[in-house]
């Protein structure tokens, strides 16, 4: 169980892509599920794993068509919370899909996007269902302005809880 953390632009997704390639080579694509939670609406913040590797075309790849960047797109506390809730509603069914048919390996890109409004318990269920878990998550100061919504504090608190359930934390 590995969690890669760091601020914006530190290489979390790039490292995850390289490790994903290694995992697929080791266990085969049929044993791997990727849940990609990266924002799709703001260039330069978050990137889908497909931007770094074509191996996602060979694994079970689950990603909502649109994921927002609440702190960057929201102009008020209410907008930030509404965007976070829209992300939760788009991502949670993918976690449920995984739980309904788990593969031995689960890789999650940009996990903290779900934690803005989602359940840390749901993520922990997914971690327990996988034999091997690899994820990356934002942890830093660049995105701290949440317009008073509390999203940043929630993200930090839930990430802290998740860190207690992994074997290795890689800080970039």
Short mmCIF file of C-alpha atoms in Angstrom, two decimals:
data_model
loop_
_atom_site.label_atom_id
_atom_site.label_comp_id
_atom_site.label_asym_id
_atom_site.label_seq_id
_atom_site.Cartn_x
_atom_site.Cartn_y
_atom_site.Cartn_z
CA UNK A 1 0.00 0.00 0.00
CA UNK A 2 1.80 3.05 -1.31
CA UNK A 3 0.67 6.68 -1.26
CA UNK A 4 2.61 9.34 -3.16
CA UNK A 5 2.05 12.86 -1.82
CA UNK A 6 3.27 16.32 -2.74
CA UNK A 7 2.40 19.82 -3.85
CA UNK A 8 1.32 20.83 -7.36
CA UNK A 9 3.85 20.05 -10.08
CA UNK A 10 6.08 17.70 -8.07
CA UNK A 11 5.72 14.68 -10.36
CA UNK A 12 3.16 12.60 -8.48
CA UNK A 13 1.25 11.53 -11.58
CA UNK A 14 4.43 10.90 -13.60
CA UNK A 15 5.80 8.61 -10.86
CA UNK A 16 2.43 6.86 -10.55
CA UNK A 17 2.43 6.23 -14.31
CA UNK A 18 5.91 4.64 -14.19
CA UNK A 19 4.92 2.44 -11.24
CA UNK A 20 1.67 1.49 -13.01
CA UNK A 21 3.68 0.35 -16.03
CA UNK A 22 5.80 -1.82 -13.76
CA UNK A 23 2.77 -3.31 -12.04
CA UNK A 24 1.13 -4.18 -15.35
CA UNK A 25 4.33 -5.83 -16.55
CA UNK A 26 4.49 -7.83 -13.32
CA UNK A 27 0.88 -8.99 -12.86
CA UNK A 28 -0.76 -8.42 -16.25
CA UNK A 29 -3.32 -5.80 -17.30
CA UNK A 30 -6.33 -7.92 -16.32
CA UNK A 31 -5.27 -7.71 -12.67
CA UNK A 32 -5.20 -3.88 -12.55
CA UNK A 33 -7.91 -1.27 -12.07
CA UNK A 34 -7.13 2.43 -12.38
CA UNK A 35 -9.50 5.05 -11.00
CA UNK A 36 -8.49 8.43 -12.36
CA UNK A 37 -9.84 11.37 -10.37
CA UNK A 38 -7.66 14.09 -11.88
CA UNK A 39 -9.34 17.39 -12.77
CA UNK A 40 -10.06 17.79 -16.46
CA UNK A 41 -11.08 21.44 -16.56
CA UNK A 42 -8.01 23.46 -15.46
CA UNK A 43 -4.80 23.05 -17.47
CA UNK A 44 -1.64 22.68 -15.39
CA UNK A 45 -3.35 21.30 -12.30
CA UNK A 46 -3.68 17.58 -12.16
CA UNK A 47 -3.33 15.37 -15.20
CA UNK A 48 -4.88 12.10 -16.17
CA UNK A 49 -2.56 9.12 -16.19
CA UNK A 50 -3.23 8.82 -19.92
CA UNK A 51 -1.09 11.95 -20.38
CA UNK A 52 1.93 9.94 -19.17
CA UNK A 53 1.32 6.35 -20.25
CA UNK A 54 -0.70 4.42 -22.77
CA UNK A 55 -0.82 1.39 -20.44
CA UNK A 56 -4.18 2.74 -19.21
CA UNK A 57 -5.64 1.51 -22.50
CA UNK A 58 -4.87 -2.09 -21.45
CA UNK A 59 -6.18 -2.08 -17.87
CA UNK A 60 -9.62 -1.52 -16.39
CA UNK A 61 -9.63 2.26 -16.50
CA UNK A 62 -12.40 4.14 -14.68
CA UNK A 63 -12.64 7.93 -14.93
CA UNK A 64 -15.52 10.40 -14.89
CA UNK A 65 -15.79 12.41 -18.11
CA UNK A 66 -15.44 15.66 -16.16
CA UNK A 67 -13.72 16.36 -12.85
CA UNK A 68 -13.60 19.94 -11.61
CA UNK A 69 -10.91 21.79 -9.63
CA UNK A 70 -13.10 23.24 -6.85
CA UNK A 71 -10.60 25.59 -5.21
CA UNK A 72 -9.46 27.04 -8.54
CA UNK A 73 -12.83 27.20 -10.29
CA UNK A 74 -15.10 28.14 -7.42
CA UNK A 75 -15.52 31.87 -6.82
CA UNK A 76 -17.17 31.50 -3.42
CA UNK A 77 -17.44 29.02 -0.59
CA UNK A 78 -20.76 27.80 -1.97
CA UNK A 79 -19.33 27.24 -5.45
CA UNK A 80 -16.30 25.37 -4.09
CA UNK A 81 -18.58 23.07 -2.08
CA UNK A 82 -20.92 22.54 -5.04
CA UNK A 83 -18.02 21.59 -7.31
CA UNK A 84 -16.62 19.25 -4.66
CA UNK A 85 -20.03 17.58 -4.34
CA UNK A 86 -20.31 17.22 -8.12
CA UNK A 87 -16.93 15.49 -8.12
CA UNK A 88 -18.01 13.17 -5.32
CA UNK A 89 -21.16 12.26 -7.23
CA UNK A 90 -19.14 11.51 -10.38
CA UNK A 91 -16.36 9.54 -8.65
CA UNK A 92 -18.22 7.52 -6.01
CA UNK A 93 -19.93 5.16 -8.51
CA UNK A 94 -16.48 4.24 -9.81
CA UNK A 95 -15.36 3.26 -6.31
CA UNK A 96 -18.56 1.22 -6.00
CA UNK A 97 -17.80 -0.44 -9.35
CA UNK A 98 -14.39 -1.43 -8.05
CA UNK A 99 -15.82 -2.77 -4.80
CA UNK A 100 -18.36 -4.82 -6.75
CA UNK A 101 -15.63 -6.43 -8.85
CA UNK A 102 -12.21 -5.83 -7.28
CA UNK A 103 -8.96 -6.64 -9.04
CA UNK A 104 -5.79 -7.54 -7.13
CA UNK A 105 -4.21 -4.16 -7.98
CA UNK A 106 -5.88 -0.77 -7.53
CA UNK A 107 -4.26 2.48 -8.66
CA UNK A 108 -5.88 5.85 -7.90
CA UNK A 109 -4.73 9.10 -9.45
CA UNK A 110 -5.42 12.37 -7.59
CA UNK A 111 -7.20 10.77 -4.64
CA UNK A 112 -7.71 13.96 -2.64
CA UNK A 113 -10.17 15.32 -5.24
CA UNK A 114 -12.66 12.74 -3.91
CA UNK A 115 -11.86 13.55 -0.29
CA UNK A 116 -13.13 17.13 -0.68
CA UNK A 117 -16.67 15.79 -0.22
CA UNK A 118 -16.40 11.99 -0.30
CA UNK A 119 -16.11 9.31 2.35
CA UNK A 120 -12.69 8.27 3.61
CA UNK A 121 -14.36 5.01 4.69
CA UNK A 122 -15.25 4.24 1.06
CA UNK A 123 -11.60 4.70 0.10
CA UNK A 124 -10.49 2.49 2.98
CA UNK A 125 -12.90 -0.22 1.77
CA UNK A 126 -11.22 -0.07 -1.63
CA UNK A 127 -7.77 -0.27 -0.06
CA UNK A 128 -8.80 -3.35 1.91
CA UNK A 129 -10.28 -4.98 -1.21
CA UNK A 130 -6.98 -4.68 -3.10
CA UNK A 131 -3.91 -6.83 -2.58
CA UNK A 132 -1.77 -3.98 -3.92
CA UNK A 133 -2.77 -0.33 -3.63
CA UNK A 134 -1.00 2.62 -5.22
CA UNK A 135 -2.30 6.18 -5.19
CA UNK A 136 -1.17 9.75 -5.36
CA UNK A 137 -2.65 12.68 -3.50
CA UNK A 138 -2.17 16.42 -3.27
CA UNK A 139 -0.51 17.63 -0.08
CA UNK A 140 0.83 21.15 0.00
CA UNK A 141 0.18 24.85 0.17
CA UNK A 142 -0.31 25.92 -3.47
CA UNK A 143 -4.05 25.16 -3.35
CA UNK A 144 -4.79 26.24 0.21
CA UNK A 145 -7.26 29.03 -0.66
CA UNK A 146 -10.64 27.30 -0.50
CA UNK A 147 -12.72 30.51 -0.25
CA UNK A 148 -13.69 29.65 3.34
CA UNK A 149 -15.37 26.39 2.35
CA UNK A 150 -13.39 24.14 4.69
CA UNK A 151 -12.39 21.85 1.79
CA UNK A 152 -8.67 22.29 2.47
CA UNK A 153 -8.96 21.41 6.17
CA UNK A 154 -11.15 18.40 5.34
CA UNK A 155 -8.70 17.23 2.70
CA UNK A 156 -5.77 17.46 5.15
CA UNK A 157 -7.67 15.67 7.92
CA UNK A 158 -8.86 12.80 5.73
CA UNK A 159 -5.47 12.43 4.06
CA UNK A 160 -3.93 12.19 7.51
CA UNK A 161 -6.35 9.36 8.34
CA UNK A 162 -5.49 7.57 5.09
CA UNK A 163 -1.76 7.81 5.77
CA UNK A 164 -2.25 5.53 8.78
CA UNK A 165 -3.51 2.77 6.47
CA UNK A 166 -0.64 2.60 3.99
CA UNK A 167 2.72 0.91 4.26
CA UNK A 168 4.81 3.47 2.43
CA UNK A 169 4.42 7.22 1.92
CA UNK A 170 6.52 8.80 -0.82
CA UNK A 171 6.78 12.58 -0.37
CA UNK A 172 7.77 14.56 -3.44
#
